[in-house]
Coordinates of N, CA, C and O in Angstrom, one line a residue:
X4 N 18.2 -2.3 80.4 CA 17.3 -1.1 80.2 C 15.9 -1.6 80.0 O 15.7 -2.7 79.5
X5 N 14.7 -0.6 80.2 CA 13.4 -1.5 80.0 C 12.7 -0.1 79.6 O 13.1 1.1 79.8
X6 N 11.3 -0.5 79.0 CA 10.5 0.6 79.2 C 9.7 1.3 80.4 O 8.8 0.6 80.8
X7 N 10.0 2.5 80.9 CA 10.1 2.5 82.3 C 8.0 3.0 82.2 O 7.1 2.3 82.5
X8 N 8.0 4.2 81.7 CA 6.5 4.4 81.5 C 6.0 4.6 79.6 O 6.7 4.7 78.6
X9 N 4.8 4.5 79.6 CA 4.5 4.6 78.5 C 3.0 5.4 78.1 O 2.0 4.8 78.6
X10 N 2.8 6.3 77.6 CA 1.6 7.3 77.3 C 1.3 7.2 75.5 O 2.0 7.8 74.7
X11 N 0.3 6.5 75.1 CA -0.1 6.0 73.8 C -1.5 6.9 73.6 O -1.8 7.6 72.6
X12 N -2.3 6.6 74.6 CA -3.6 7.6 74.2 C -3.5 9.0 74.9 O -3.3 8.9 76.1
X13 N -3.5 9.9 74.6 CA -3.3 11.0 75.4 C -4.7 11.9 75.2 O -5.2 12.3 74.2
X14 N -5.3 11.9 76.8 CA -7.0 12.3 77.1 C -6.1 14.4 77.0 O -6.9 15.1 76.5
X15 N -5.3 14.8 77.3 CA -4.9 16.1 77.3 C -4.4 15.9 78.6 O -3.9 17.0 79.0
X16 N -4.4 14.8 79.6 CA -3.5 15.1 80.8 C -1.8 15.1 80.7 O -1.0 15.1 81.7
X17 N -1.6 15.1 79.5 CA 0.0 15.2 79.1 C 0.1 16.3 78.0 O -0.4 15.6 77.1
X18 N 0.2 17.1 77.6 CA 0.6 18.1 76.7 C 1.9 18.4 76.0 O 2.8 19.1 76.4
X19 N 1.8 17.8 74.6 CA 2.9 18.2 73.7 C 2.6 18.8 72.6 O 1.4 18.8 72.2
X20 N 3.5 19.2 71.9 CA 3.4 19.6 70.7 C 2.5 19.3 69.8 O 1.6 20.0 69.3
X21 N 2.6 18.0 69.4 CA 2.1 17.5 68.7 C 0.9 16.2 69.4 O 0.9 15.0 69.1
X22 N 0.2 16.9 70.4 CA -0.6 16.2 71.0 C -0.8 14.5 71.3 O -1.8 13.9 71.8
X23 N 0.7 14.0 70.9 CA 1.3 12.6 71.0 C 1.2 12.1 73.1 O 1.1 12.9 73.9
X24 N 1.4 10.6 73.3 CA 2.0 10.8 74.3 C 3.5 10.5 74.2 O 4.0 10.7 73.1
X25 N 4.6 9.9 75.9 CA 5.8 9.8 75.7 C 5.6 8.6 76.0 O 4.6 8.0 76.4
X26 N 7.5 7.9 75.8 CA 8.1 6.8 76.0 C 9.3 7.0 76.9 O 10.2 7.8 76.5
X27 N 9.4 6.4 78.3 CA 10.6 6.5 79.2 C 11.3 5.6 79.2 O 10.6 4.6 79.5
X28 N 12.9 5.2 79.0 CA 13.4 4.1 79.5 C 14.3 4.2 80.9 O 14.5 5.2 81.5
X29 N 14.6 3.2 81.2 CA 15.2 3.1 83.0 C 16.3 2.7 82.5 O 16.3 1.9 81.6
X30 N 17.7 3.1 83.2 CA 18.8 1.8 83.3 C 18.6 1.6 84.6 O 18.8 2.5 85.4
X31 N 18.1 -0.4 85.1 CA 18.0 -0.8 85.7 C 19.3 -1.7 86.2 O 19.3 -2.7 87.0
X32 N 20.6 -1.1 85.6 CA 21.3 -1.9 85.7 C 22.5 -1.0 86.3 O 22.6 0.2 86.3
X33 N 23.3 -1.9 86.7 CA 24.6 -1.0 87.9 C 25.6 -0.5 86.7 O 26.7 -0.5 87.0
X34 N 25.2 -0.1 85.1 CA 26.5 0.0 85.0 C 26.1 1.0 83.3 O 25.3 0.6 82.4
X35 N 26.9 2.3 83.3 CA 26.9 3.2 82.3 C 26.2 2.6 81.2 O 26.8 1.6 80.8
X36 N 24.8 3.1 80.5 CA 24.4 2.5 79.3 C 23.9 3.5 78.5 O 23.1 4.3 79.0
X37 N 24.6 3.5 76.9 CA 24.2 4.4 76.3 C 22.9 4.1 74.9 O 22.8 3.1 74.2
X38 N 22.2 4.9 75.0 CA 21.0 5.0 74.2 C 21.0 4.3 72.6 O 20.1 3.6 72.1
X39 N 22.5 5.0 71.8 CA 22.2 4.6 70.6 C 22.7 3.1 70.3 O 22.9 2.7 69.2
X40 N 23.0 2.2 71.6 CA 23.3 1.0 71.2 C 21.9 0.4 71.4 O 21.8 -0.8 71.6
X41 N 20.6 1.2 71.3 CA 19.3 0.4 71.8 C 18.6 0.7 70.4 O 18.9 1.8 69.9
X42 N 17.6 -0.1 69.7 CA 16.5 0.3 68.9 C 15.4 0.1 69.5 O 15.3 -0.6 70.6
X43 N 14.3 0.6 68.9 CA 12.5 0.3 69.8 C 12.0 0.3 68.6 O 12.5 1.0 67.7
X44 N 10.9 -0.7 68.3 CA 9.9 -0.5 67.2 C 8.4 -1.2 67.5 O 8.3 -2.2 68.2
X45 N 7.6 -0.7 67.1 CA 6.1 -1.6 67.2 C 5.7 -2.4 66.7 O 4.6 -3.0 67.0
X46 N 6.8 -3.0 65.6 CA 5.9 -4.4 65.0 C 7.4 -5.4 64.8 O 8.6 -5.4 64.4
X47 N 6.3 -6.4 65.4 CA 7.7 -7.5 65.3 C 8.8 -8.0 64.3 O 10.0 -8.4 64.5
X48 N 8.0 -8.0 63.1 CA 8.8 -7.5 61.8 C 9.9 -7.1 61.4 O 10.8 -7.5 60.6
X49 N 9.9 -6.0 62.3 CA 11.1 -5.0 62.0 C 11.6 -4.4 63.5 O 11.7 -3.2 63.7
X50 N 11.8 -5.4 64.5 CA 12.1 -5.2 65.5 C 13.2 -3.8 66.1 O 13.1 -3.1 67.2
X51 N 14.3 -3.7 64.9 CA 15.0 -3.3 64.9 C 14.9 -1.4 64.1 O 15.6 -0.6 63.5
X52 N 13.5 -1.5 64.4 CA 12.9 0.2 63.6 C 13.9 1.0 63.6 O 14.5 1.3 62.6
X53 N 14.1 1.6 65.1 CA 14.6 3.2 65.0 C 15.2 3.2 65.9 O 14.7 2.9 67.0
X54 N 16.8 3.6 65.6 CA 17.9 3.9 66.6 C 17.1 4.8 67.7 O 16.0 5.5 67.6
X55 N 17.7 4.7 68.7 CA 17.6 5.2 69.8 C 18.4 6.5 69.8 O 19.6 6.4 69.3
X56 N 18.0 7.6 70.2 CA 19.4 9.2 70.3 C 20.7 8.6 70.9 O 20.6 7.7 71.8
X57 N 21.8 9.0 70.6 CA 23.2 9.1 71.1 C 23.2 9.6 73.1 O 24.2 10.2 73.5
X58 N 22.4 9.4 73.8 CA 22.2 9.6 75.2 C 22.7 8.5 76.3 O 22.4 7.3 76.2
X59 N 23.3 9.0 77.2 CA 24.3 8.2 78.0 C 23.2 7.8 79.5 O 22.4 8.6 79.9
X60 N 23.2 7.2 79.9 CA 22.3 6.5 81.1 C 22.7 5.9 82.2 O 22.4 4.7 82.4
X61 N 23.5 6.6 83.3 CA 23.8 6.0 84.3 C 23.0 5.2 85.2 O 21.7 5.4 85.1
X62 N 23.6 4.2 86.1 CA 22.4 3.1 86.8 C 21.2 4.5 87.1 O 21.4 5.7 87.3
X63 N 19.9 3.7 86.9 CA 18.7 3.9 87.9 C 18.3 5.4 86.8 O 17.1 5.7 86.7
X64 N 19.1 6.2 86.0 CA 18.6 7.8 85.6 C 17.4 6.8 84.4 O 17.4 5.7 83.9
X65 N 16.5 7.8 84.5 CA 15.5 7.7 83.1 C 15.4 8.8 82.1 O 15.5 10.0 82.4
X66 N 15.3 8.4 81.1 CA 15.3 9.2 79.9 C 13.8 9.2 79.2 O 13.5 8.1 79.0
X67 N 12.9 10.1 78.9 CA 11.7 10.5 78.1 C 11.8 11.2 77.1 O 12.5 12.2 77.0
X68 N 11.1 10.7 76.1 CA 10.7 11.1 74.5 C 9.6 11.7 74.2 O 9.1 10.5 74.3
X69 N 9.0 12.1 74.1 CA 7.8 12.4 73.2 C 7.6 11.5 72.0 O 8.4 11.4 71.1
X70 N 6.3 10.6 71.9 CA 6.4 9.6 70.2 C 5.7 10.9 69.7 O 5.0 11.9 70.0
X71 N 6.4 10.0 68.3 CA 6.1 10.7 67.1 C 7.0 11.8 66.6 O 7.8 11.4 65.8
X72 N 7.1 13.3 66.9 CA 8.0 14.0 66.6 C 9.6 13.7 67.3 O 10.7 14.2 67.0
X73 N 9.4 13.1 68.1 CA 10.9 13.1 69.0 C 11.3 11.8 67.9 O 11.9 12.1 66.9
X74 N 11.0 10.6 68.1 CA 11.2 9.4 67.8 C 11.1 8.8 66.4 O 11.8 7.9 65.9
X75 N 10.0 9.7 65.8 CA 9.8 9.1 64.4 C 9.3 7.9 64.5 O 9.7 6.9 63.8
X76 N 8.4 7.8 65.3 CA 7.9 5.9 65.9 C 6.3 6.6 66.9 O 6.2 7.5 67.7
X77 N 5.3 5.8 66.4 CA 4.1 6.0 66.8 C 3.7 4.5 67.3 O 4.1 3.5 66.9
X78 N 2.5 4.8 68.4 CA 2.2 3.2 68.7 C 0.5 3.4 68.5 O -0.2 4.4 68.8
X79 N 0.2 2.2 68.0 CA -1.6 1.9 68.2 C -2.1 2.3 69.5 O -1.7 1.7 70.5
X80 N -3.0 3.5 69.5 CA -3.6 4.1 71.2 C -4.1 2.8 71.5 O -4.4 3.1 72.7
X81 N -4.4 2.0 71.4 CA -5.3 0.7 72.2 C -4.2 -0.2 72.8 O -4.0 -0.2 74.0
X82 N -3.7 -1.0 72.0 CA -3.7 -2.6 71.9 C -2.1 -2.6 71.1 O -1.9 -1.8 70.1
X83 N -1.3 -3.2 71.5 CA 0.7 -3.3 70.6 C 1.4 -4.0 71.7 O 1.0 -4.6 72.7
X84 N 2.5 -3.6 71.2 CA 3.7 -4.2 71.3 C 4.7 -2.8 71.5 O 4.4 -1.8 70.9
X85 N 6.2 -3.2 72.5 CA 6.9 -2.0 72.0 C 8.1 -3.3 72.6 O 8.1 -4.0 73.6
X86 N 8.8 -3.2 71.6 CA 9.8 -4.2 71.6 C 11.5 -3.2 71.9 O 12.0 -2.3 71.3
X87 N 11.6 -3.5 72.6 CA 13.6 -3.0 72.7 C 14.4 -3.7 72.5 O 14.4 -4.7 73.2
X88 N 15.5 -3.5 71.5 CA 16.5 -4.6 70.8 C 17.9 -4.2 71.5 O 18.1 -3.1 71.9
X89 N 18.7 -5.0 71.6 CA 20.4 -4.1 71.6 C 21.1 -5.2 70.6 O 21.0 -6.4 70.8
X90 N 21.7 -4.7 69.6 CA 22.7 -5.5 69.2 C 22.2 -6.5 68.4 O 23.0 -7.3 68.0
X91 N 21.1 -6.6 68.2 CA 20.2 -7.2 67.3 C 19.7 -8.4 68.1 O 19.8 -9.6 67.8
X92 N 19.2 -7.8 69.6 CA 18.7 -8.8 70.1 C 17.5 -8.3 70.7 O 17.7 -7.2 70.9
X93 N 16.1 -8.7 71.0 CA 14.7 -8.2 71.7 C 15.7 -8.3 73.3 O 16.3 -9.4 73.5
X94 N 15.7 -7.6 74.1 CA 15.9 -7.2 75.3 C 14.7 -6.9 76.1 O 14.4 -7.6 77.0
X95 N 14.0 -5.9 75.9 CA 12.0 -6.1 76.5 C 11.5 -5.8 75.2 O 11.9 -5.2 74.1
X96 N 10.1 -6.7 75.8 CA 9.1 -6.3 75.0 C 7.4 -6.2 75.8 O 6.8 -7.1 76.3
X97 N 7.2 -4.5 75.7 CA 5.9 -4.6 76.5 C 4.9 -4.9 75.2 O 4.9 -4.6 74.0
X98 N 4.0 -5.7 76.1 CA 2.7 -5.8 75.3 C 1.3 -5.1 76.1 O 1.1 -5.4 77.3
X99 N 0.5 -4.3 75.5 CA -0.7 -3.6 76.3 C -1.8 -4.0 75.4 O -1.6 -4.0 74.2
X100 N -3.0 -4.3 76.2 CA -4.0 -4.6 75.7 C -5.3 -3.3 76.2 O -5.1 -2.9 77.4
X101 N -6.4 -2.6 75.5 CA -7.2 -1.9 76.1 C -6.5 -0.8 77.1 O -7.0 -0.5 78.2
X102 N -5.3 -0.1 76.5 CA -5.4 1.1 76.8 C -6.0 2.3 77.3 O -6.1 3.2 76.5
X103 N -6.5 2.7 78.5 CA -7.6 3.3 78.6 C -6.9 4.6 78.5 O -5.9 5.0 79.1
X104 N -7.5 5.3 77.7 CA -7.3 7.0 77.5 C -7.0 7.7 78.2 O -7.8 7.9 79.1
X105 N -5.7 8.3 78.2 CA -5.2 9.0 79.1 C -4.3 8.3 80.5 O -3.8 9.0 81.4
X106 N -4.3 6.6 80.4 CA -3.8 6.1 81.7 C -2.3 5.9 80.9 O -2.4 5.4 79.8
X107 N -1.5 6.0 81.2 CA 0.2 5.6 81.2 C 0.5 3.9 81.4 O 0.0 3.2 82.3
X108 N 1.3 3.4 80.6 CA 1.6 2.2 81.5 C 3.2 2.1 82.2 O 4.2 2.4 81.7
X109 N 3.0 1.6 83.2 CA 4.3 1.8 84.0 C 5.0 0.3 84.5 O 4.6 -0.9 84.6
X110 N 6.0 1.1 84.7 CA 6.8 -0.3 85.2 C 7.3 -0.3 86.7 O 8.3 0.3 87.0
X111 N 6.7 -1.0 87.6 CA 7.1 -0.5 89.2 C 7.3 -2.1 89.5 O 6.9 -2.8 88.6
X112 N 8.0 -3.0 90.5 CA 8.5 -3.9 91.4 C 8.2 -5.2 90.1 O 7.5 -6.1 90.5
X113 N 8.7 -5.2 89.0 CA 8.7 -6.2 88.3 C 7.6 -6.7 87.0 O 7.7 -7.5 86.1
X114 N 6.4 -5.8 87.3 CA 5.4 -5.8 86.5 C 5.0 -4.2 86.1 O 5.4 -3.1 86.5
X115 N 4.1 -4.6 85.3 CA 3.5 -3.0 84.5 C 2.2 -3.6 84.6 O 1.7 -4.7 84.7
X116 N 1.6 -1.8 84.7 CA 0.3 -1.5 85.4 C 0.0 -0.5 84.7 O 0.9 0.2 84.1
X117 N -1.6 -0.1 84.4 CA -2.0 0.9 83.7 C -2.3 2.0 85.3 O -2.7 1.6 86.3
X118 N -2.1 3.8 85.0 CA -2.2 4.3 85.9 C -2.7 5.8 85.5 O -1.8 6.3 84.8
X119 N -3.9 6.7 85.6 CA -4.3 7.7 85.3 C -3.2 9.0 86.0 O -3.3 10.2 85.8
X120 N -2.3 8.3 86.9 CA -1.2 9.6 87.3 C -0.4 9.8 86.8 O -0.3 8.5 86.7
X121 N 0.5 10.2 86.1 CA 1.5 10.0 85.2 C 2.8 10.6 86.1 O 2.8 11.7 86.8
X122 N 3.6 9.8 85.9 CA 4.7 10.3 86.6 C 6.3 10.8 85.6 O 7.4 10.8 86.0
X123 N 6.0 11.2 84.7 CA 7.0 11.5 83.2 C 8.2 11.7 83.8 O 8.2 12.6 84.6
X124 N 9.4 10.9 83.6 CA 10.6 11.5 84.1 C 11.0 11.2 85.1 O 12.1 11.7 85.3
X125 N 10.2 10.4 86.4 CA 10.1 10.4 87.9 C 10.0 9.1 87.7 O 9.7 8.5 86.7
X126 N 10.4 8.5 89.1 CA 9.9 7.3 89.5 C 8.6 7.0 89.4 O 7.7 7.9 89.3
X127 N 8.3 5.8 89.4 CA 7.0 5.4 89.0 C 6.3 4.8 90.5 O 6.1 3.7 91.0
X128 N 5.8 6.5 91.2 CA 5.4 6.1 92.8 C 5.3 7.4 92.8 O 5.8 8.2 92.0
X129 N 4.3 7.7 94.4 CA 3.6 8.4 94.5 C 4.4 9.9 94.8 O 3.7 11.0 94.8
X130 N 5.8 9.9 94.9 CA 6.7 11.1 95.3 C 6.9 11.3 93.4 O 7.0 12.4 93.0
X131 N 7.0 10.3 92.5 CA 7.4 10.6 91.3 C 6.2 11.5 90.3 O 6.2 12.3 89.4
X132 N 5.1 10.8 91.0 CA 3.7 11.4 90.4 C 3.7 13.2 91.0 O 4.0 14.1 90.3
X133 N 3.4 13.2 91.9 CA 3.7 14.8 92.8 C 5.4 15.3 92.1 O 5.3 16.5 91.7
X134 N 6.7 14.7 91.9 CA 7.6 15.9 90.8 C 7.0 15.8 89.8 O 6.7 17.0 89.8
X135 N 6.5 15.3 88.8 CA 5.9 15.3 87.6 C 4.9 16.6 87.8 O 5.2 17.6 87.1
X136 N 3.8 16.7 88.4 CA 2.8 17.5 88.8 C 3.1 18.6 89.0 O 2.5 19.5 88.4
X137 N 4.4 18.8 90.0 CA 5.0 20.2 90.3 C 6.1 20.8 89.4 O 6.5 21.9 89.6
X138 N 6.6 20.1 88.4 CA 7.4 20.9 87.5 C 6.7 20.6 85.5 O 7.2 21.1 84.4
X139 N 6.0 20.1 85.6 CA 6.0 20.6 84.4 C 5.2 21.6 83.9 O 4.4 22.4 84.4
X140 N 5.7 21.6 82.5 CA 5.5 23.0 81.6 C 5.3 22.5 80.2 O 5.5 21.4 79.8
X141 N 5.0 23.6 79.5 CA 5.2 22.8 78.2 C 5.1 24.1 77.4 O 4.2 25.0 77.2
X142 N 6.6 23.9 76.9 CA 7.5 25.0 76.4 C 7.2 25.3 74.8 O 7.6 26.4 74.3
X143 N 6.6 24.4 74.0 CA 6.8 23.3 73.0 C 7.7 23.2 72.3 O 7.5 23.2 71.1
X144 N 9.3 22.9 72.9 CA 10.1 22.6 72.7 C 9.9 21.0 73.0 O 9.1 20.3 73.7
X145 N 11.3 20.5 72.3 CA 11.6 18.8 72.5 C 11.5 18.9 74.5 O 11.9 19.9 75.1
X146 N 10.8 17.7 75.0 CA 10.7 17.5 75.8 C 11.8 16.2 75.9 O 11.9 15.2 75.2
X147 N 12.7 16.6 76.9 CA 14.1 15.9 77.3 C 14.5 15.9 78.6 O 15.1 17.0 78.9
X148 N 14.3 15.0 79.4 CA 15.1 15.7 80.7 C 16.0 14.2 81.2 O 15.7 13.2 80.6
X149 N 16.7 14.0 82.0 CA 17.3 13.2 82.9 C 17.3 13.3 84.3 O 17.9 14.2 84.9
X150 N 16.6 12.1 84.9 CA 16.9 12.6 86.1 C 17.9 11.9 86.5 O 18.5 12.0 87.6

């Protein structure tokens, strides 16, 4: 599993509740993985911060959070770390430097890239940016979806 996108400064081109951005992960892998065997945290310290929800992840589906109210876990809008553990081990860890407001960072063919499109929930490409575009809303309820 990896961090699939990530929204830390939020310019208002994402809209939540609590004016936060989100955190998506991927299972990149061929085979059923579920969420609360994963932790995520921002400081190396305490790698092991905050359980992940009880959510099940077949190959390739992505799952999105909202930080802060969803997660109970906030990241520095600039410059961090977001580490993912399983079983008490670091499995990824993204690092971002200079954040630019309102750009997302994504994960597409092996590397991550900063991107002013946000594709929340979608693949991270140009059909995933356009469903992103054409279905959201913002209910301000928990934002949760699986594709």
């Amino acid at each position: 599993m990896i961090v699939n996108e990530f929204l830390a400064r939020n310019k208002g081109n994402y809209l939540s509740k609590n004016d936060k951005g989100f955190i998506e992960f991927k299972n990149i892998s061929n085979k059923t993985i579920r969420l609360s065997d994963y932790c995520i945290s921002n400081d190396e310290s305490l790698p092991f911060k905050v359980n992940l929800p009880n959510v099940v992840l077949n190959p390739n589906e992505i799952c999105a959070f909202n930080l802060g109210n969803e997660l109970g876990l906030n990241f520095d809008s600039k410059s961090g770390k977001i580490i993912l553990s399983k079983n008490g081990k670091i499995v990824n860890t993204v690092e971002y430097d200079n954040l630019p407001n309102g750009n997302s960072y994504k994960y597409n063919n092996g590397s991550y890239y900063y991107s002013i499109d946000l594709s929340f929930n979608n693949e991270n490409n140009a059909e995933g940016v356009k469903a992103f575009q054409d279905s959201f809303s913002n209910d301000g309820k928990l934002i949760f979806w699986i594709k």
